Short mmCIF file of C-alpha atoms in Angstrom, two decimals:
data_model
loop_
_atom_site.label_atom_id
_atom_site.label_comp_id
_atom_site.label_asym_id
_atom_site.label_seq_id
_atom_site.Cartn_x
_atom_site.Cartn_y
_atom_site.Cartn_z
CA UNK A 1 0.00 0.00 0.00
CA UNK A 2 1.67 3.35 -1.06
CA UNK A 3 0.17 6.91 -0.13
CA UNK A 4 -1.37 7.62 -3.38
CA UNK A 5 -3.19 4.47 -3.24
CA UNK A 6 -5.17 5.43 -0.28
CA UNK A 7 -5.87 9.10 -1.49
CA UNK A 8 -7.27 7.79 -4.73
CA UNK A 9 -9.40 5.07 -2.78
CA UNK A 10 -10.67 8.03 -0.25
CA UNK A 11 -11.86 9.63 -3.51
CA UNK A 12 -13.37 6.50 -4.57
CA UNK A 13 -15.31 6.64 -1.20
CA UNK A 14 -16.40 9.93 -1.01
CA UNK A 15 -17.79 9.63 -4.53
CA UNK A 16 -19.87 6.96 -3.87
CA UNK A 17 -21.43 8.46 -0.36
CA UNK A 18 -22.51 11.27 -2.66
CA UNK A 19 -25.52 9.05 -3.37
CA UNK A 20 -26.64 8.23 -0.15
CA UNK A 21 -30.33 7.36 0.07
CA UNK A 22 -30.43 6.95 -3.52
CA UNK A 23 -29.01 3.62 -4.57
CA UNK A 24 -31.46 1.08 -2.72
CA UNK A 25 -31.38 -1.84 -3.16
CA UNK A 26 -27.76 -1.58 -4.72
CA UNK A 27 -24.95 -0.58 -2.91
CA UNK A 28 -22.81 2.75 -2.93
CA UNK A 29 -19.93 2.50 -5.41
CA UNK A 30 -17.08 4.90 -6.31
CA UNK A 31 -14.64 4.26 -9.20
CA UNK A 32 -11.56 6.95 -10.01
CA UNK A 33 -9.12 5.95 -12.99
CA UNK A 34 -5.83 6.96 -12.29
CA UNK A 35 -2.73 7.64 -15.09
CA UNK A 36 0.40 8.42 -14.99
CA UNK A 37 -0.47 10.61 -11.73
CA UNK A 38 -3.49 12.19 -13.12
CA UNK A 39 -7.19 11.27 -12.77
CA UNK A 40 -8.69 10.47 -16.19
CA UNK A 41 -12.13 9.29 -14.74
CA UNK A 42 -14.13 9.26 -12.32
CA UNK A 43 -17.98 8.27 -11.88
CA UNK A 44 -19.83 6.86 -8.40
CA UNK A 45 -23.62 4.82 -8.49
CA UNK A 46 -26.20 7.55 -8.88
CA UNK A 47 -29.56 5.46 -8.68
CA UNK A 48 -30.54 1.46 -9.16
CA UNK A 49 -31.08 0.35 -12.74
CA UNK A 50 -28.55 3.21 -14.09
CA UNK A 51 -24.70 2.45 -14.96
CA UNK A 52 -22.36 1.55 -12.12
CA UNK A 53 -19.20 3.51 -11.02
CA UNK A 54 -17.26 2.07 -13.17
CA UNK A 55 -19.04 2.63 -16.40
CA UNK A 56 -19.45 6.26 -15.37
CA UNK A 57 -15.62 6.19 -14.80
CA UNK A 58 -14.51 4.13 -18.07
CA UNK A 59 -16.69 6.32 -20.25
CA UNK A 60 -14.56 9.64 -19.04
CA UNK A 61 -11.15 8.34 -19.06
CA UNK A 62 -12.34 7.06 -22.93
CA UNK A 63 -9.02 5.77 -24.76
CA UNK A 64 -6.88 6.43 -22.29
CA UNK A 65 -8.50 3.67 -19.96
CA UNK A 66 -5.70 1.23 -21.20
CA UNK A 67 -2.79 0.54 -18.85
CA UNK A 68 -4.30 2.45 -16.20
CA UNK A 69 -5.34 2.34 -12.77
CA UNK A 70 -8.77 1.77 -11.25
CA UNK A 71 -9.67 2.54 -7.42
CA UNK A 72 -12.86 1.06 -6.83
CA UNK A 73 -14.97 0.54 -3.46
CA UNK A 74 -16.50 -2.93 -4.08
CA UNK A 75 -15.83 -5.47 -6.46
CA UNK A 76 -16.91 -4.91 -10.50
CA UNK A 77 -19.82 -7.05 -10.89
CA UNK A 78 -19.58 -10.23 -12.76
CA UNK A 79 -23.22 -11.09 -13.40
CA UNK A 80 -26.14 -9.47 -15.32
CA UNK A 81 -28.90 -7.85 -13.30
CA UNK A 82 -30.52 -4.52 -13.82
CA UNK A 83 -26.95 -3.63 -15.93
CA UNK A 84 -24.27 -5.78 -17.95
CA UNK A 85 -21.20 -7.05 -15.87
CA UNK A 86 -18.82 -4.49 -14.98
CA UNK A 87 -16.18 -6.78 -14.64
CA UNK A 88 -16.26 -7.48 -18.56
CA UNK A 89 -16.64 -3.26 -19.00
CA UNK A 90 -13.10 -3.21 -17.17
CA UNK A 91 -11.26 -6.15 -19.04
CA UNK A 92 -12.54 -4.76 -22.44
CA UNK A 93 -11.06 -1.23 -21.29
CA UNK A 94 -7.51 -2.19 -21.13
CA UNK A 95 -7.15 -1.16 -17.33
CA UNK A 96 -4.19 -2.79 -16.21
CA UNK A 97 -4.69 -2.76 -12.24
CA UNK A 98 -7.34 -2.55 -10.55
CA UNK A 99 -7.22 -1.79 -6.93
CA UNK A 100 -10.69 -3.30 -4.26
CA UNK A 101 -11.93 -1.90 -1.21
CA UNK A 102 -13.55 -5.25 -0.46
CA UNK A 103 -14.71 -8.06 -2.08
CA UNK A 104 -19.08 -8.08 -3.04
CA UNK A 105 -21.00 -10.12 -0.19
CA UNK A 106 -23.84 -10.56 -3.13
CA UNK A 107 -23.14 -14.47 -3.68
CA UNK A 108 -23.94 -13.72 -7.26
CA UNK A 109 -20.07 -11.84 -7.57
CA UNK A 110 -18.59 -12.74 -4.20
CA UNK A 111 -15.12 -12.85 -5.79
CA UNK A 112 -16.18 -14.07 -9.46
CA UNK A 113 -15.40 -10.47 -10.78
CA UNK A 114 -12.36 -10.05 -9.26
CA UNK A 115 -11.44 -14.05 -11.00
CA UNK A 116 -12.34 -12.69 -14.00
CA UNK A 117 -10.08 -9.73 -14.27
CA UNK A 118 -7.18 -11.65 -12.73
CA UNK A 119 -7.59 -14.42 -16.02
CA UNK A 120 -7.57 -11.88 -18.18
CA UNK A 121 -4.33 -10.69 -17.01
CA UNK A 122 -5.11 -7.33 -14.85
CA UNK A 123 -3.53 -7.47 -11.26
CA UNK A 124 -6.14 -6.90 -8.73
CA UNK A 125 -5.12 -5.89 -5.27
CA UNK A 126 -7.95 -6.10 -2.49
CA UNK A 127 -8.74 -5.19 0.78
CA UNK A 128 -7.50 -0.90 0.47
CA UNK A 129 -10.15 0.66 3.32
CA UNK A 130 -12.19 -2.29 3.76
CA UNK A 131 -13.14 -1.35 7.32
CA UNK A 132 -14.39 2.16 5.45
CA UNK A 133 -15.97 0.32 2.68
CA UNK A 134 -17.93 -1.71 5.04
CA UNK A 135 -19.25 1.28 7.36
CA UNK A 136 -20.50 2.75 4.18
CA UNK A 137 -22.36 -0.15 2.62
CA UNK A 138 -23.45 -1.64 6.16
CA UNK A 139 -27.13 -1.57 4.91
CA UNK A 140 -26.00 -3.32 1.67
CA UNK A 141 -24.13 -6.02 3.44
CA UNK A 142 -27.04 -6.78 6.09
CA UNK A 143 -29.65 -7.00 3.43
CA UNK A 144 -27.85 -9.32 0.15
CA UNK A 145 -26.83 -11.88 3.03
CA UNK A 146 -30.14 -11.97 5.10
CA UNK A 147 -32.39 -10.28 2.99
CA UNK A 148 -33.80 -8.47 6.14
CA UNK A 149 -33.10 -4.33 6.17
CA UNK A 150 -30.19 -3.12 8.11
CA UNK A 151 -32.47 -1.33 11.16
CA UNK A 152 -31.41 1.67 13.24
CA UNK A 153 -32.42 2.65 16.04
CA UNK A 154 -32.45 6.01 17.04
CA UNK A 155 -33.24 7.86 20.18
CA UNK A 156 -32.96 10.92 22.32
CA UNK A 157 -32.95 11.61 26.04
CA UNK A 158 -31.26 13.89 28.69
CA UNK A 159 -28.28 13.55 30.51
CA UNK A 160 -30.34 11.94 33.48
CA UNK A 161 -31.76 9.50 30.66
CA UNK A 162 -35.74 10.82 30.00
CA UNK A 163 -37.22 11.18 27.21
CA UNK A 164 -40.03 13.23 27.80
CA UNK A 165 -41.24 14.60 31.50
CA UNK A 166 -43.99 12.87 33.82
CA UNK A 167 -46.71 14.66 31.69
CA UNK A 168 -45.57 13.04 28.22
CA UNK A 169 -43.89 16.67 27.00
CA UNK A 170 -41.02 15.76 24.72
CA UNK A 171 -40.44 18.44 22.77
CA UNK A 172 -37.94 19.53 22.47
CA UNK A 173 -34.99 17.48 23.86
CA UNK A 174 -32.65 17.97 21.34
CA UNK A 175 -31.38 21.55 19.61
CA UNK A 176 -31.72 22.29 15.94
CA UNK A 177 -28.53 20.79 14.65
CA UNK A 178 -29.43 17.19 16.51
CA UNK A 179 -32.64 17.47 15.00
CA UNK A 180 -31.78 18.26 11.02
CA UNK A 181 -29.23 15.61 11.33
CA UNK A 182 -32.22 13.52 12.02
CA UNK A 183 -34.42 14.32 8.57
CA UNK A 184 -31.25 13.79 6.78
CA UNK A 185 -30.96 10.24 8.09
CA UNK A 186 -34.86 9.97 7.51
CA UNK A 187 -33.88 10.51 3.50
CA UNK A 188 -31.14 7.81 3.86
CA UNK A 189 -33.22 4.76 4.88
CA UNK A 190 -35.99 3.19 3.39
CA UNK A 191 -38.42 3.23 5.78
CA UNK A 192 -39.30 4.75 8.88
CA UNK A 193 -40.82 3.04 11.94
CA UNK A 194 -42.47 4.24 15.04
CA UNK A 195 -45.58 2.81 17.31
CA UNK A 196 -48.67 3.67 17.58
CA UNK A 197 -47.92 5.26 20.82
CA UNK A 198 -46.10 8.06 19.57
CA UNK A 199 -48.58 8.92 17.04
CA UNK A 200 -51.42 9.13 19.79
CA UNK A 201 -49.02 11.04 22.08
CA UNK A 202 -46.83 13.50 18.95
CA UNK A 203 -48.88 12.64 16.05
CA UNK A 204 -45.37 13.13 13.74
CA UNK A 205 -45.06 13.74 9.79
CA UNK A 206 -42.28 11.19 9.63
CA UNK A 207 -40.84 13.33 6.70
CA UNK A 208 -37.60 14.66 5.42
CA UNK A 209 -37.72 18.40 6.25
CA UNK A 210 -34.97 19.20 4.26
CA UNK A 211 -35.37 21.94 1.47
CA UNK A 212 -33.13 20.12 -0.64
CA UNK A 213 -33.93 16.59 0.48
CA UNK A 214 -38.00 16.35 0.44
CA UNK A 215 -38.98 14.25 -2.39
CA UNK A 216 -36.63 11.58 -0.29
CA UNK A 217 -39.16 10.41 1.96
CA UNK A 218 -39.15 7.29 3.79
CA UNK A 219 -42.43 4.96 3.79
CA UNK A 220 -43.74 5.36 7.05
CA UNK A 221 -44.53 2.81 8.88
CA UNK A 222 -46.65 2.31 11.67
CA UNK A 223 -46.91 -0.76 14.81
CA UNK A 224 -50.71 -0.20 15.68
CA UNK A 225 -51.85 -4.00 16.99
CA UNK A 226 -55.45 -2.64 17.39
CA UNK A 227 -56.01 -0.52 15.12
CA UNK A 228 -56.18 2.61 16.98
CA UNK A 229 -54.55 4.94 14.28
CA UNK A 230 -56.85 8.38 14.10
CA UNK A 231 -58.14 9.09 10.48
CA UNK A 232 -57.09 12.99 11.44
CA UNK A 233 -53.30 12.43 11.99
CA UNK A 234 -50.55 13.95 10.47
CA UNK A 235 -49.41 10.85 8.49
CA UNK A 236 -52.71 9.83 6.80
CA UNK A 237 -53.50 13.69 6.06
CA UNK A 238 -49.88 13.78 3.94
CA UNK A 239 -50.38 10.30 2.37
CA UNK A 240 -49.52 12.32 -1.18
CA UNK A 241 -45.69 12.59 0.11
CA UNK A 242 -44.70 9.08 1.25
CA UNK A 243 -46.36 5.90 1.80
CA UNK A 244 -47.93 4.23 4.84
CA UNK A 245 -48.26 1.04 6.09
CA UNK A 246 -49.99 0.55 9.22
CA UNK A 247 -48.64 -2.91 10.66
CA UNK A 248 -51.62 -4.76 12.77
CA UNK A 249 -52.98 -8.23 13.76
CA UNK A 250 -55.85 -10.33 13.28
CA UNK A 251 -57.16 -7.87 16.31
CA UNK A 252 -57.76 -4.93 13.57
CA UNK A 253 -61.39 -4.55 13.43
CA UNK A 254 -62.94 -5.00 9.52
CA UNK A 255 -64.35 -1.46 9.17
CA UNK A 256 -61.06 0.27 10.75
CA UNK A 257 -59.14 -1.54 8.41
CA UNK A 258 -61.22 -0.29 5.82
CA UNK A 259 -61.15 2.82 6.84
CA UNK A 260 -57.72 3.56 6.89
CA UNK A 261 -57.16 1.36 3.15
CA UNK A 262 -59.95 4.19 1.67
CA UNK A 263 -58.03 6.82 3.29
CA UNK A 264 -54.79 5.40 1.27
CA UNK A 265 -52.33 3.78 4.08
CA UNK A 266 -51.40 -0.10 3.64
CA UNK A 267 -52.56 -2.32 6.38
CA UNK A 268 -50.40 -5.20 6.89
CA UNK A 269 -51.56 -8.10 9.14
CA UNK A 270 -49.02 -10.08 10.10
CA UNK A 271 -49.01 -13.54 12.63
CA UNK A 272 -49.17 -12.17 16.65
CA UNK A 273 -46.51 -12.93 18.99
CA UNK A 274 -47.17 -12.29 22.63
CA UNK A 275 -50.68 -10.86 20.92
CA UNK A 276 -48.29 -7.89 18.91
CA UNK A 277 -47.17 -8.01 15.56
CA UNK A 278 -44.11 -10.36 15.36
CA UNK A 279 -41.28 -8.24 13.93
CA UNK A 280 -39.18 -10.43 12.68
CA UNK A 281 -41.90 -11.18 10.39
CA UNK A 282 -42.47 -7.57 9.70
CA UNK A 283 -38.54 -7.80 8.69
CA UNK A 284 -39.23 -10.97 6.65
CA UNK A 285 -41.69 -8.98 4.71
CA UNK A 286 -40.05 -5.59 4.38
CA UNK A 287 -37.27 -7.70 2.79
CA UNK A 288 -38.95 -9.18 0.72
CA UNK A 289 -39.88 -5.40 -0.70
CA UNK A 290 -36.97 -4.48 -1.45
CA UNK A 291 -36.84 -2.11 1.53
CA UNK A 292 -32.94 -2.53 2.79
CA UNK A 293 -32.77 0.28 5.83
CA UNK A 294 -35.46 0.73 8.43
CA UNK A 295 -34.94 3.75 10.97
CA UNK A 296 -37.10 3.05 14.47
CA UNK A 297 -38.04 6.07 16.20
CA UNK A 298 -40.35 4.74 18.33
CA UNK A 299 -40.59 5.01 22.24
CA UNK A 300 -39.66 3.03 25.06
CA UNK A 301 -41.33 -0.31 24.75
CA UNK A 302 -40.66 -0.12 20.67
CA UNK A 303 -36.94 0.14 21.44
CA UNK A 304 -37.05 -2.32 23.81
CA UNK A 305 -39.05 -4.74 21.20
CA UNK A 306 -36.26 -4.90 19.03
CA UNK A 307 -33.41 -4.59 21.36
CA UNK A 308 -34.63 -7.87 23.06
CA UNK A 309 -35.51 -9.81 20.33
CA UNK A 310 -32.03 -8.99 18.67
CA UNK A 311 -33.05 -7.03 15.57
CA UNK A 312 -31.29 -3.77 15.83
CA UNK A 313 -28.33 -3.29 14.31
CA UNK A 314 -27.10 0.18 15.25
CA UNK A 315 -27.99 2.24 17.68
CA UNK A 316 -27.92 6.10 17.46
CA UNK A 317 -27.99 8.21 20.51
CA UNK A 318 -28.42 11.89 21.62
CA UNK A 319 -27.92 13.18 24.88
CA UNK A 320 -28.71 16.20 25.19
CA UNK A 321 -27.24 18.50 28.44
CA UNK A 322 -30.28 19.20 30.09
CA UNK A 323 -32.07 16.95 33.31
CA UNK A 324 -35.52 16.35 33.81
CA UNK A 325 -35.52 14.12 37.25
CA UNK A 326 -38.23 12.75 38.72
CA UNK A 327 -39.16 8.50 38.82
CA UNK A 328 -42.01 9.15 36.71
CA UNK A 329 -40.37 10.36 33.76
CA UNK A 330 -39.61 7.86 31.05
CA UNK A 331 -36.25 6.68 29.51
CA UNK A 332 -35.74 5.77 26.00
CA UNK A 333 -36.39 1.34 26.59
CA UNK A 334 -38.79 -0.31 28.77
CA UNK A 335 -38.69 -3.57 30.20
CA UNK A 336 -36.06 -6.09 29.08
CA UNK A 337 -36.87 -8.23 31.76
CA UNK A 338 -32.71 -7.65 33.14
CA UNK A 339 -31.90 -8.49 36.17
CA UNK A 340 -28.39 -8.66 36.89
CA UNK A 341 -25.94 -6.39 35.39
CA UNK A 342 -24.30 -9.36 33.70
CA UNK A 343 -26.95 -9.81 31.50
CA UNK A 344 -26.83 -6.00 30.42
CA UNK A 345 -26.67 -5.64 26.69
CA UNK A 346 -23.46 -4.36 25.50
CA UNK A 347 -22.69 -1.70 22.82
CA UNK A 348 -19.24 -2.09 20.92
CA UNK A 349 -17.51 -0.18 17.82
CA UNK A 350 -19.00 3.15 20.15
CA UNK A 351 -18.01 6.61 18.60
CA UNK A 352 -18.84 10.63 20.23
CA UNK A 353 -19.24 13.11 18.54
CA UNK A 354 -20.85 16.88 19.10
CA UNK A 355 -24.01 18.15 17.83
CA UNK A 356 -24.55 21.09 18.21
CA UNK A 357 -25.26 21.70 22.23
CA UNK A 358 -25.46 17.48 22.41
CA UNK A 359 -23.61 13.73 22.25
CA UNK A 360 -23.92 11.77 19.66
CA UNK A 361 -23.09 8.24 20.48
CA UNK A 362 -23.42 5.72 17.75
CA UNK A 363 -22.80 1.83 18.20
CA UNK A 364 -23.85 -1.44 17.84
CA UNK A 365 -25.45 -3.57 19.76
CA UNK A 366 -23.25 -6.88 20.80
CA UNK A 367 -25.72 -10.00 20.99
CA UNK A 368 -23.03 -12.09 20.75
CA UNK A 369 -23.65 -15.83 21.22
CA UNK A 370 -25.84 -16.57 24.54
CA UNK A 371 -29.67 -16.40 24.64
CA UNK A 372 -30.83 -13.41 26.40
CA UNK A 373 -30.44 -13.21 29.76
CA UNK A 374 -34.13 -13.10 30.99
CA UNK A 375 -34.90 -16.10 28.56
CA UNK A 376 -32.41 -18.21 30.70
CA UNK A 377 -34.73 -17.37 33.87
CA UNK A 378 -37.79 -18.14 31.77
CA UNK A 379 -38.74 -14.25 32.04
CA UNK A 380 -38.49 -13.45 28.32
CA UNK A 381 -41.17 -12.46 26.59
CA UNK A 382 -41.87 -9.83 23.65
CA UNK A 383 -43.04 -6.55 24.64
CA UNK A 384 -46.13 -5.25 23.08
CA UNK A 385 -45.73 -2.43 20.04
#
């Protein structure tokens, strides 16, 4: 590895994270063609179905493609899906190294691109800023090998851990910057999730509030096991900006679910599990969709939900400097059914940063291999949504 190597794969990178939120269900992919010290090309994955970095970069550098040097973030691809091979695109090129972040995890290339460039005589050096190459296409990686979205779970409380006062007042916890961090993130994922209780309690738009962001909106979706969803709230009054799927059981009485299918949102009954929607199921289906990222906002028993039952994959935190006190306040998961500190759920790969006034503090959640904790007391159980 040699310092102009690792610029020219940093440019690859920061290419391709220009289209974030755009590319799903594909990945983010950069491509920079280098010669004799100078870029020639350049090109990154705009949107699914369109031409791959590497087409984008091959068709700039033209002619002088041949003997050169390609950076690329993940592997060319070797099979035909939406687009021809870009593997083939390469080899016809000329480019005479080609230099991989990492390696596909789609078993339809995992490594048969890189084969085919080696046979035909181009060296091919991989691994340059894996560990960046996988932070960037975590959502890609989670869904081609499980076909189940990447979820994240965000949430927001104050230093003494509430996240809203005795009376149910929330707003706001967070300053301005925390929050338009927040409807940028709601323009990277898929789909949005929250439970019925915060609708009842903040009845939120769920949308990207970005000028530049707001035809990016997330489908919105909604844990309401009885079908108490208002027809007046926010969400079903802006069904002309993003979709809705209210996610129910059996439970759902006929007219309500009628009711809220005229009005335009999606109800989805899915199989009960402690009498709640089963969300690994709702998982199941939202992968089966084509949905690939799925940001939770929801409240304390939502985030407890998926914490328990081992479907989170990354956890986003703000605290905020402020304290609320009190033993009736809430804080940000309810009952896990913990109790001893050895059966705490841990949070590795942890990073800080500031925002504005608050902490950011991202991780991600270490099940690792034992059976929760509770379970092993015959406690467990899944908390309602």
């Amino acid at each position: 590895m040699i310092k102009t190597d690792v610029k020219y794969m940093r440019m690859a990178l920061e290419l391709a994270a220009k289209a974030r939120g755009n590319t799903s269900p594909n990945p983010m992919v950069g491509a920079v063609i280098v010669k004799d010290g100078r870029v020639i090309g350049k090109g990154y994955h705009m949107k699914a179905g369109t031409p791959h970095a590497e087409v984008h970069a091959l068709r700039e550098a033209g002619e002088l493609s041949r003997g050169a040097t390609m950076y690329v973030t993940l592997e060319p691809c070797s099979h035909y899906g939406r687009t021809p091979p870009c593997s083939k695109a390469v080899i016809a090129a000329g480019v005479a190294r080609v230099v991989v972040a990492m390696e596909d995890p789609n078993p339809l290339v995992s490594g048969q691109g890189i084969q085919q460039m080696r046979e035909a005589g181009i060296q091919v050096e991989v691994g340059l800023m894996e560990k960046e190459a996988r932070e960037l296409n975590e959502v890609f990686i989670k869904y081609i090998k499980t076909r189940r979205p990447f979820v994240v779970m965000k949430s927001a409380m104050t230093l003494d851990g509430k996240i809203a006062t005795a009376t149910g007042h929330s707003r706001w916890i967070t300053g301005e910057e925390a929050r338009r961090l927040v409807h940028l993130w709601r323009s990277w994922y898929d789909a949005i999730l929250v439970g019925i209780g915060t609708v009842l309690t903040d009845n939120p738009l769920l949308t990207c509030r970005l000028e530049d962001r707001q035809a990016q909106n997330p489908v919105r979706i909604i844990l309401d096991s009885l079908g108490r969803l208002p027809v007046d709230v926010n969400v079903l009054k802006t069904i002309e900006q993003a979709p809705v799927i209210v996610v129910s059981t059996e439970k759902i009485p006929r007219e309500r679910k009628a009711v809220l299918e005229k009005l335009g949102a999606e109800v989805l009954v899915l199989p009960e599990r402690e009498g709640r929607p089963d969300l690994a199921a709702l998982l199941d289906e939202l992968g089966r969709r084509e949905i690939t990222s799925l940001f939770v906002e929801g409240g304390a028993t939502v985030n407890a939900s998926f914490l328990k039952n081992r479907l989170a994959d990354k956890t986003v935190w703000f605290v905020a400097p402020k304290i609320v006190g009190g033993p009736q306040a809430p804080g940000p998961v309810g009952d896990m059914g913990i109790q001893f500190m050895d059966e705490c759920l841990n949070i590795k790969n942890m990073s800080v940063q500031d925002i504005g006034p608050d902490l950011l503090i991202t991780g991600y959640p270490d099940y690792g291999d034992k059976e929760p904790a509770a379970g092993k007391r015959g406690r467990c159980r899944c908390l309602p949504v």
